[in-house]
Amino acid sequence: MWNGLATPNWFFRISKYTMPLIKSPYIPECKFLSEYSSFPQDLENYVLKPLFSFSGTGVIFHVKKSDLDTIPVNERENYILQRKVQYAPVIQAPDGLVKAEIRLLFLWDDHQPRPTLVTNLARLQPGRYDRSEIQQEQNVGRRNGLFF
């Protein structure tokens, strides 16, 4: 089981802090909250995430403008507003279909022609809830290592 004690310091930086800095079709659109002069009108399509939190703590899946307004301006650099990703429930588990999120960390040595996969993280969740609702109702925060 993935837990806060086993999480290396780089995980938080790689996981959330760098996302607004990477522009790719494979990275959900996101910006630091401090970069907005006005917030998007379609907040239902966004998730608010504190940069330095663990296991969904402080994540708001159903963002309202009032949620954003309550964050002091000088604290907004510590949050990202990320466009929601629509995961499909495609993996059969004993209790039904689950959604899968797979994160891969590659390092690229300047002297190598290709990056090297060094670690991964898979998250499996039931298809009918977002993660905050799941953790309140069931013990199903499934995290797994992947073998390729």
PDB file of C-alpha atoms in Angstrom, residues 82-132:
ATOM      1  CA  GLN A  82      -6.600  21.198 -13.378  1.00  0.00           C
ATOM      2  CA  ARG A  83      -9.000  20.261 -16.156  1.00  0.00           C
ATOM      3  CA  LYS A  84     -10.812  17.057 -15.198  1.00  0.00           C
ATOM      4  CA  VAL A  85      -9.799  13.828 -16.861  1.00  0.00           C
ATOM      5  CA  GLN A  86     -12.623  11.487 -17.794  1.00  0.00           C
ATOM      6  CA  TYR A  87     -11.438   7.981 -16.930  1.00  0.00           C
ATOM      7  CA  ALA A  88     -13.375   5.034 -18.305  1.00  0.00           C
ATOM      8  CA  PRO A  89     -14.187   2.047 -16.072  1.00  0.00           C
ATOM      9  CA  VAL A  90     -12.440  -0.678 -18.077  1.00  0.00           C
ATOM     10  CA  ILE A  91     -10.828  -3.146 -15.666  1.00  0.00           C
ATOM     11  CA  GLN A  92     -12.944  -5.912 -14.167  1.00  0.00           C
ATOM     12  CA  ALA A  93     -12.508  -6.269 -10.400  1.00  0.00           C
ATOM     13  CA  PRO A  94     -14.380  -8.707  -8.115  1.00  0.00           C
ATOM     14  CA  ASP A  95     -16.796  -5.929  -7.111  1.00  0.00           C
ATOM     15  CA  GLY A  96     -17.356  -4.406 -10.568  1.00  0.00           C
ATOM     16  CA  LEU A  97     -15.619  -2.292 -13.172  1.00  0.00           C
ATOM     17  CA  VAL A  98     -12.920   0.114 -12.033  1.00  0.00           C
ATOM     18  CA  LYS A  99     -11.168   3.104 -13.562  1.00  0.00           C
ATOM     19  CA  ALA A 100      -7.385   3.053 -13.916  1.00  0.00           C
ATOM     20  CA  GLU A 101      -4.861   5.865 -13.775  1.00  0.00           C
ATOM     21  CA  ILE A 102      -1.284   4.931 -14.583  1.00  0.00           C
ATOM     22  CA  ARG A 103       1.607   7.262 -13.809  1.00  0.00           C
ATOM     23  CA  LEU A 104       5.055   6.592 -15.218  1.00  0.00           C
ATOM     24  CA  LEU A 105       8.260   8.346 -14.170  1.00  0.00           C
ATOM     25  CA  PHE A 106      11.036   8.424 -16.744  1.00  0.00           C
ATOM     26  CA  LEU A 107      14.540   9.836 -16.359  1.00  0.00           C
ATOM     27  CA  TRP A 108      16.514  10.877 -19.403  1.00  0.00           C
ATOM     28  CA  ASP A 109      20.282  10.718 -19.225  1.00  0.00           C
ATOM     29  CA  ASP A 110      21.786  13.282 -21.637  1.00  0.00           C
ATOM     30  CA  HIS A 111      24.008  10.563 -23.069  1.00  0.00           C
ATOM     31  CA  GLN A 112      21.209   8.125 -23.846  1.00  0.00           C
ATOM     32  CA  PRO A 113      18.982   8.150 -26.932  1.00  0.00           C
ATOM     33  CA  ARG A 114      15.811   7.398 -24.925  1.00  0.00           C
ATOM     34  CA  PRO A 115      14.450   7.984 -21.430  1.00  0.00           C
ATOM     35  CA  THR A 116      14.440   5.131 -18.913  1.00  0.00           C
ATOM     36  CA  LEU A 117      11.324   4.116 -16.988  1.00  0.00           C
ATOM     37  CA  VAL A 118      12.318   4.136 -13.310  1.00  0.00           C
ATOM     38  CA  THR A 119       9.029   3.723 -11.450  1.00  0.00           C
ATOM     39  CA  ASN A 120       5.272   3.698 -11.827  1.00  0.00           C
ATOM     40  CA  LEU A 121       2.076   4.055  -9.874  1.00  0.00           C
ATOM     41  CA  ALA A 122      -1.343   2.672 -10.767  1.00  0.00           C
ATOM     42  CA  ARG A 123      -4.548   3.821  -9.118  1.00  0.00           C
ATOM     43  CA  LEU A 124      -7.727   1.811  -9.473  1.00  0.00           C
ATOM     44  CA  GLN A 125     -11.101   3.262  -8.456  1.00  0.00           C
ATOM     45  CA  PRO A 126     -14.726   2.181  -8.892  1.00  0.00           C
ATOM     46  CA  GLY A 127     -16.358   3.786 -11.897  1.00  0.00           C
ATOM     47  CA  ARG A 128     -19.242   5.455 -10.114  1.00  0.00           C
ATOM     48  CA  TYR A 129     -17.513   7.845  -7.664  1.00  0.00           C
ATOM     49  CA  ASP A 130     -14.747  10.359  -7.515  1.00  0.00           C
ATOM     50  CA  ARG A 131     -11.954   9.517  -5.092  1.00  0.00           C
ATOM     51  CA  SER A 132     -13.111  11.703  -2.168  1.00  0.00           C
TER      52      SER A 132
END
